[in-house]
């Protein structure tokens, strides 16, 4: 397959979808045509008529990487960094250690901790950095915006958006299981809203919304939360971004232990479900009254939705209202702030004291789900020891950590290389 006549250098943290949109715009063609030329359809045009498989957002097989690299004149490493699989080393919900799935398609399918259908975005980041190439084709649609724990832009001191300000629909939402909407539309700029605003008619695709999603510096659009709430959310977001950064700290404190970043994000995922399942037991840990009130309303909606699901026949999926992360950035920051405080205990005794009311409330409401959220291979080993056991007549925590968990063959897997005690200085 011959290289394209022109190409682009990927932008920092750019996702594959954003790169395809910018490259198509530079070539004056459609994203679907670029997908065919770069080998994402296996050279079968019929495969791209309606969709580009969602799994390609996460990973490509070696042959696909080689073909894409050759046609776009990128290195293999540059191509890999367009994929969310490159985040798995630090982001537990995409790691086989905490989300054991056999293929990229299975990792992406039905994984709410990767935003496959619609990303969040920062309108000011989409305007670009002022360089000529970004003035023409826009800034990066960032990989990190596909991760639920990324809910704010610390550079522009604002919450991310989820919807178009014009049509009020979530951006980049598609009717089919695809990573790009309106594959054959050659007229849209990468920063325009591609949502089809009217129902499809037979043989005819209705126009796109086309509203400009990028905004100039300083224009925040929607109202910001109060100053105290905003400062809390931005501080929390920066700490999480530092853990996602490949050059950031490799470990972070959790229930009195230092654990790898990937383990920490797995713990965030599990405790988010526990917070919603046990609400309002976790309400005292909300950082501000505004965040507590927002979670009151969201938790009420979640419990109501779960009740409806439990009452229907067949497979109920009644756990999803509690375990799915909020798409709304304010709500996501609010619940993660509570989870961070629960995990930021000086030792396991303090951690258990904080979490016991939540576990008691959750177990009384739905014991099976409460245990599911605390199961093996879902959370870090130190957290599992804290919330699955009583400390009376137990061995000291450091001895349990050193011994490790029991494998299926009856042998123990030592965990001391992954976890060590976090020593804190108290005033």
Coordinates of C-alpha atoms in Angstrom, one line a residue:
X1 CA 0.0 0.0 0.0
X2 CA 1.5 3.3 -1.1
X3 CA 2.0 6.2 1.3
X4 CA -0.4 9.0 1.3
X5 CA 0.6 12.1 -0.7
X6 CA 0.7 14.2 2.5
X7 CA 0.5 13.3 6.2
X8 CA 0.5 14.9 9.6
X9 CA 2.6 14.6 12.8
X10 CA 0.4 13.4 15.7
X11 CA -0.2 16.0 18.4
X12 CA 0.5 15.3 22.0
X13 CA -2.0 12.9 23.5
X14 CA -4.0 12.7 20.3
X15 CA -6.4 9.8 19.8
X16 CA -6.7 7.8 16.6
X17 CA -10.1 9.3 15.8
X18 CA -8.8 12.9 16.0
X19 CA -5.8 12.1 13.9
X20 CA -8.0 10.6 11.2
X21 CA -10.3 13.6 11.2
X22 CA -7.4 16.1 10.9
X23 CA -5.6 14.0 8.2
X24 CA -8.8 13.8 6.2
X25 CA -9.3 17.5 6.4
X26 CA -5.7 18.2 5.3
X27 CA -6.2 15.8 2.3
X28 CA -9.6 17.3 1.4
X29 CA -11.3 13.9 1.7
X30 CA -13.6 12.0 4.0
X31 CA -12.5 10.0 7.1
X32 CA -13.9 6.9 5.5
X33 CA -11.5 7.3 2.5
X34 CA -8.6 7.8 4.9
X35 CA -9.6 4.6 6.8
X36 CA -9.5 2.6 3.5
X37 CA -6.2 4.1 2.4
X38 CA -4.5 3.4 5.8
X39 CA -5.7 -0.2 6.0
X40 CA -8.2 0.1 8.8
X41 CA -10.8 -1.8 6.8
X42 CA -8.7 -4.6 5.6
X43 CA -9.0 -3.1 2.1
X44 CA -12.7 -4.1 1.9
X45 CA -14.7 -1.0 1.1
X46 CA -17.9 -2.6 2.3
X47 CA -16.5 -2.7 5.9
X48 CA -16.3 1.0 6.1
X49 CA -19.6 2.0 4.5
X50 CA -21.2 2.2 7.9
X51 CA -18.5 2.0 10.6
X52 CA -14.9 1.8 11.7
X53 CA -14.9 -0.9 14.5
X54 CA -14.7 0.5 18.0
X55 CA -11.9 -1.8 18.9
X56 CA -9.6 0.3 16.7
X57 CA -9.9 3.1 19.1
X58 CA -8.2 0.9 21.7
X59 CA -5.7 -1.2 19.7
X60 CA -4.5 -2.4 16.3
X61 CA -3.0 -5.7 15.5
X62 CA 0.7 -5.7 14.3
X63 CA -0.2 -5.8 10.6
X64 CA -2.6 -2.9 11.0
X65 CA 0.0 -0.9 12.8
X66 CA 2.6 -1.5 10.1
X67 CA 0.2 -0.6 7.3
X68 CA -1.1 2.5 9.1
X69 CA 2.5 3.6 9.8
X70 CA 3.6 3.1 6.3
X71 CA 0.8 4.9 4.6
X72 CA 0.9 7.9 7.0
X73 CA 4.7 8.0 7.2
X74 CA 4.6 7.6 11.0
X75 CA 6.7 5.3 13.2
X76 CA 5.1 2.3 14.8
X77 CA 5.6 4.0 18.2
X78 CA 3.8 7.1 17.0
X79 CA 0.9 4.9 15.9
X80 CA 0.7 3.0 19.2
X81 CA 0.5 6.3 21.1
X82 CA -2.7 7.2 19.2
X83 CA -4.4 4.2 20.9
X84 CA -5.9 4.0 24.3
X85 CA -4.1 0.6 24.9
X86 CA -0.9 2.6 25.5
X87 CA -2.6 4.0 28.7
X88 CA -3.1 0.5 30.2
X89 CA 0.2 0.4 32.1
X90 CA -1.1 3.2 34.4
X91 CA -4.9 2.9 33.9
X92 CA -6.2 -0.2 35.7
X93 CA -9.6 -0.4 33.9
X94 CA -7.8 -1.0 30.6
X95 CA -5.2 -3.4 32.1
X96 CA -5.6 -7.1 31.8
X97 CA -4.6 -7.4 35.5
X98 CA -7.8 -5.8 36.6
X99 CA -10.0 -6.2 33.6
X100 CA -9.1 -9.7 32.3
X101 CA -10.3 -9.9 28.7
X102 CA -8.8 -11.9 25.9
X103 CA -8.9 -9.4 23.0
X104 CA -9.0 -5.6 22.3
X105 CA -12.7 -6.0 21.2
X106 CA -13.6 -7.5 24.5
X107 CA -11.7 -4.9 26.4
X108 CA -13.6 -2.2 24.8
X109 CA -17.0 -3.8 24.5
X110 CA -19.2 -3.0 27.5
X111 CA -16.4 -1.3 29.4
X112 CA -17.9 1.9 30.7
X113 CA -14.5 3.0 32.0
X114 CA -13.5 3.8 28.5
X115 CA -15.7 6.4 26.7
X116 CA -16.1 4.8 23.3
X117 CA -19.3 6.4 22.2
X118 CA -18.7 10.0 23.0
X119 CA -15.7 11.8 24.6
X120 CA -15.6 14.8 26.8
X121 CA -13.7 17.8 25.4
X122 CA -12.2 21.2 26.2
X123 CA -13.4 23.8 23.7
X124 CA -10.3 25.9 24.3
X125 CA -7.9 23.0 23.7
X126 CA -9.6 22.3 20.4
X127 CA -8.6 25.8 19.1
X128 CA -5.0 24.6 19.0
X129 CA -1.8 26.2 20.1
X130 CA -1.7 29.0 17.5
X131 CA 0.7 27.1 15.1
X132 CA -0.2 27.2 11.4
X133 CA -1.1 23.5 11.2
X134 CA -3.4 23.7 14.2
X135 CA -4.9 26.9 12.9
X136 CA -5.9 25.0 9.8
X137 CA -7.0 21.7 11.3
X138 CA -7.6 22.4 15.0
X139 CA -6.1 21.0 18.2
X140 CA -6.0 17.4 19.3
X141 CA -9.0 15.3 20.3
X142 CA -7.1 13.9 23.3
X143 CA -6.9 10.3 24.4
X144 CA -7.2 11.3 28.0
X145 CA -10.7 12.7 27.2
X146 CA -11.8 9.1 26.6
X147 CA -11.1 8.2 30.3
X148 CA -13.9 8.9 32.8
X149 CA -11.5 10.1 35.5
X150 CA -10.5 13.0 33.2
X151 CA -13.2 15.5 33.8
X152 CA -11.5 18.9 33.8
X153 CA -8.8 20.9 31.9
X154 CA -6.3 22.1 34.4
X155 CA -4.6 24.3 31.7
X156 CA -7.7 26.3 31.0
X157 CA -9.2 25.9 34.6
X158 CA -12.5 24.6 33.5
X159 CA -14.7 21.5 33.5
X160 CA -14.8 19.5 30.2
X161 CA -17.9 19.5 28.1
X162 CA -19.9 16.5 26.9
X163 CA -22.4 18.1 24.6
X164 CA -22.5 20.5 21.6
X165 CA -23.6 24.0 22.7
X166 CA -25.9 24.2 19.6
X167 CA -27.7 20.9 19.3
X168 CA -27.2 19.9 22.9
X169 CA -26.3 16.3 21.9
X170 CA -23.2 14.4 23.2
X171 CA -20.4 15.0 20.7
X172 CA -19.3 12.4 18.2
X173 CA -22.2 10.1 19.1
X174 CA -22.9 7.6 16.3
X175 CA -25.9 5.4 15.6
X176 CA -23.7 2.4 14.9
X177 CA -20.8 0.8 16.7
X178 CA -18.1 3.0 15.2
X179 CA -15.4 5.4 16.3
X180 CA -16.3 8.2 13.8
X181 CA -19.6 9.6 12.8
X182 CA -20.5 10.6 9.2
X183 CA -17.6 8.7 7.7
X184 CA -18.2 10.0 4.2
X185 CA -18.8 13.6 5.0
X186 CA -16.0 15.7 3.4
X187 CA -17.2 19.1 4.4
X188 CA -16.9 19.0 8.2
X189 CA -13.9 20.6 10.0
X190 CA -12.4 18.3 12.7
X191 CA -13.7 20.7 15.4
X192 CA -17.3 20.9 14.0
X193 CA -20.1 18.9 15.6
X194 CA -20.8 15.9 13.4
X195 CA -24.1 15.0 15.0
X196 CA -26.9 14.3 12.6
X197 CA -29.7 16.5 13.9
X198 CA -32.6 15.0 12.1
X199 CA -33.6 11.3 11.6
X200 CA -32.2 9.5 8.7
X201 CA -34.6 9.1 5.7
X202 CA -34.6 6.3 3.2
X203 CA -31.5 6.7 1.0
X204 CA -30.6 10.1 2.4
X205 CA -28.4 11.3 5.2
X206 CA -29.6 14.4 6.9
X207 CA -27.3 17.4 7.5
X208 CA -24.9 17.5 10.4
X209 CA -25.2 20.0 13.2
X210 CA -21.9 21.6 12.1
X211 CA -21.6 23.9 15.1
X212 CA -18.1 25.0 16.0
X213 CA -17.0 23.2 19.2
X214 CA -13.7 25.1 19.6
X215 CA -13.8 28.3 21.4
X216 CA -11.1 31.1 21.7
X217 CA -9.1 31.5 24.9
X218 CA -11.1 32.8 27.9
X219 CA -14.5 31.8 26.7
X220 CA -15.9 29.3 29.1
X221 CA -19.5 29.2 28.0
X222 CA -21.4 27.3 30.7
X223 CA -21.2 28.6 34.3
X224 CA -18.4 27.4 36.5
X225 CA -19.0 25.9 39.9
X226 CA -18.3 28.1 43.0
X227 CA -14.6 29.0 43.6
X228 CA -14.1 26.5 46.4
X229 CA -15.6 23.7 44.4
X230 CA -13.6 24.5 41.3
X231 CA -10.3 24.6 43.2
X232 CA -11.0 21.2 44.7
X233 CA -11.9 19.7 41.4
X234 CA -8.9 21.1 39.6
X235 CA -6.5 19.9 42.4
X236 CA -8.0 16.4 42.2
X237 CA -7.8 16.4 38.5
X238 CA -4.1 17.4 38.5
X239 CA -3.3 14.6 40.9
X240 CA -5.0 12.0 38.7
X241 CA -3.4 13.4 35.6
X242 CA 0.0 13.1 37.3
X243 CA -0.7 9.4 37.9
X244 CA -1.7 8.9 34.2
X245 CA 1.5 10.6 33.0
X246 CA 4.1 8.0 32.0
X247 CA 6.7 10.3 33.6
X248 CA 4.6 10.9 36.7
X249 CA 4.9 9.0 40.1
X250 CA 4.9 5.3 39.7
X251 CA 3.1 4.8 43.1
X252 CA 0.6 6.6 45.2
X253 CA -0.6 6.3 48.8
X254 CA -3.7 4.1 49.3
X255 CA -5.1 2.8 52.7
X256 CA -1.6 3.4 54.2
X257 CA 0.3 1.6 51.5
X258 CA 2.1 2.7 48.3
X259 CA 0.5 1.0 45.3
X260 CA 1.1 1.3 41.5
X261 CA -0.9 3.9 39.6
X262 CA -2.8 1.2 37.7
X263 CA -3.9 -0.4 41.0
X264 CA -5.1 3.0 42.2
X265 CA -7.4 3.6 39.2
X266 CA -8.8 0.1 39.7
X267 CA -9.6 1.0 43.3
X268 CA -11.3 4.3 42.2
X269 CA -13.5 2.2 39.9
X270 CA -14.6 -0.2 42.6
X271 CA -15.2 2.4 45.3
X272 CA -17.2 4.6 42.9
X273 CA -19.7 1.8 42.7
X274 CA -19.6 1.3 46.5
X275 CA -20.3 5.1 47.1
X276 CA -23.4 5.1 44.9
X277 CA -24.7 1.8 46.2
X278 CA -24.4 2.9 49.8
X279 CA -25.4 6.6 49.3
X280 CA -25.9 8.6 51.5
X281 CA -23.4 6.8 53.8
X282 CA -20.5 8.5 51.9
X283 CA -22.1 12.0 51.9
X284 CA -20.0 13.4 54.8
X285 CA -16.9 12.9 52.7
X286 CA -18.0 15.3 49.9
X287 CA -15.6 18.2 49.6
X288 CA -18.2 21.0 49.3
X289 CA -22.0 21.4 49.9
X290 CA -22.4 21.9 46.1
X291 CA -20.9 18.6 45.3
X292 CA -22.8 16.8 48.0
X293 CA -26.1 18.2 46.7
X294 CA -25.2 17.2 43.1
X295 CA -24.6 13.7 44.2
X296 CA -27.8 13.6 46.2
X297 CA -29.8 14.1 43.0
X298 CA -27.6 11.7 40.9
X299 CA -27.7 8.9 43.5
X300 CA -31.5 9.2 43.7
X301 CA -31.7 8.8 39.9
X302 CA -29.4 5.8 40.0
X303 CA -31.4 4.0 42.7
X304 CA -34.6 4.7 40.9
X305 CA -33.2 3.3 37.6
X306 CA -31.9 0.2 39.4
X307 CA -35.3 -0.4 40.9
X308 CA -36.9 -0.3 37.4
X309 CA -34.3 -2.8 36.1
X310 CA -34.8 -5.2 39.0
X311 CA -38.4 -5.3 38.2
X312 CA -38.2 -6.3 34.6
X313 CA -37.9 -9.9 33.3
X314 CA -34.8 -11.5 32.0
X315 CA -31.3 -10.3 32.5
X316 CA -31.6 -7.2 34.6
X317 CA -28.2 -5.4 34.6
X318 CA -29.3 -3.7 37.8
X319 CA -25.8 -3.1 38.9
X320 CA -25.0 -0.8 36.0
X321 CA -26.7 2.3 37.6
X322 CA -24.2 2.0 40.5
X323 CA -21.0 1.0 38.7
X324 CA -21.2 3.2 35.6
X325 CA -19.1 6.4 36.0
X326 CA -21.1 9.6 35.5
X327 CA -20.6 11.2 32.1
X328 CA -21.3 14.7 33.6
X329 CA -17.8 16.1 34.6
X330 CA -19.1 17.8 37.8
X331 CA -20.6 14.6 39.1
X332 CA -17.5 12.6 38.1
X333 CA -15.2 15.0 40.0
X334 CA -17.6 14.9 43.0
X335 CA -17.7 11.2 43.4
X336 CA -13.9 10.7 42.7
X337 CA -13.2 13.4 45.4
X338 CA -15.1 11.2 47.9
X339 CA -13.2 8.1 46.8
X340 CA -9.9 9.8 47.0
X341 CA -10.6 10.8 50.6
X342 CA -11.6 7.2 51.5
X343 CA -8.4 5.9 50.1
X344 CA -6.2 8.6 51.6
X345 CA -6.1 7.1 55.0
X346 CA -3.0 7.0 57.1
X347 CA -3.3 3.3 57.7
X348 CA -5.6 0.3 57.3
X349 CA -7.4 0.9 60.6
X350 CA -8.4 4.4 59.6
X351 CA -9.4 3.2 56.2
X352 CA -11.6 0.5 57.6
X353 CA -13.2 3.0 60.0
X354 CA -14.0 5.3 57.0
X355 CA -15.3 2.5 54.8
X356 CA -17.2 0.3 57.3
X357 CA -20.4 2.4 57.2
X358 CA -20.5 2.2 53.4
X359 CA -19.9 -1.5 53.3
X360 CA -22.6 -2.1 55.9
X361 CA -25.1 0.1 54.0
X362 CA -24.2 -1.5 50.6
X363 CA -24.4 -5.0 52.0
X364 CA -27.8 -4.4 53.4
X365 CA -29.1 -3.1 50.1
X366 CA -27.4 -5.5 47.7
X367 CA -25.0 -7.9 49.3
X368 CA -24.1 -9.7 46.0
X369 CA -23.1 -6.5 44.3
X370 CA -21.3 -5.2 47.4
X371 CA -19.1 -8.4 47.4
X372 CA -18.7 -8.2 43.6
X373 CA -17.2 -4.7 43.8
X374 CA -14.6 -6.0 46.3
X375 CA -13.7 -9.2 44.5
X376 CA -10.3 -10.5 43.7
X377 CA -8.6 -9.2 40.5
X378 CA -10.8 -6.1 40.7
X379 CA -9.0 -4.0 43.3
X380 CA -5.5 -3.7 44.8
X381 CA -4.5 -6.3 47.3
X382 CA -4.1 -3.8 50.2
X383 CA -7.6 -2.5 49.7
X384 CA -9.0 -5.9 49.4
X385 CA -7.5 -6.9 52.7
X386 CA -8.9 -3.8 54.3
X387 CA -12.5 -4.1 53.2
X388 CA -12.9 -7.9 53.0
X389 CA -11.7 -8.9 56.5
X390 CA -12.2 -8.1 60.1
X391 CA -9.0 -7.2 61.9
X392 CA -9.7 -9.1 65.1
X393 CA -7.3 -12.1 65.3
X394 CA -5.7 -11.2 62.0
X395 CA -2.0 -11.2 61.3
X396 CA -0.4 -7.7 60.9
X397 CA -1.2 -6.1 57.6
X398 CA 2.4 -6.1 56.5
X399 CA 2.6 -9.9 57.0
X400 CA -0.5 -10.4 54.9
X401 CA 0.8 -8.2 52.1
X402 CA 4.2 -10.1 52.2
X403 CA 2.5 -13.5 52.0
X404 CA 0.4 -12.4 49.1
X405 CA -2.8 -13.9 47.7
X406 CA -3.4 -17.6 47.2
X407 CA -3.4 -18.7 43.5
X408 CA -5.6 -21.3 41.9
X409 CA -2.8 -23.9 42.2
X410 CA -2.7 -23.3 46.0
X411 CA 0.6 -21.4 45.9
X412 CA 1.1 -17.9 47.2
X413 CA 2.1 -15.0 45.0
X414 CA 4.2 -12.6 47.0
X415 CA 3.2 -8.9 46.6
X416 CA 5.9 -7.1 48.4
X417 CA 7.5 -6.0 45.1
X418 CA 4.3 -4.1 44.2
X419 CA 3.2 -2.7 47.6
X420 CA 5.1 -1.1 50.5
X421 CA 4.1 0.8 53.6
X422 CA 3.5 4.5 53.1
X423 CA 5.2 6.4 55.9
X424 CA 3.7 9.8 56.6
X425 CA 5.0 12.7 58.7
X426 CA 2.4 14.1 61.1
X427 CA 2.6 17.7 62.4

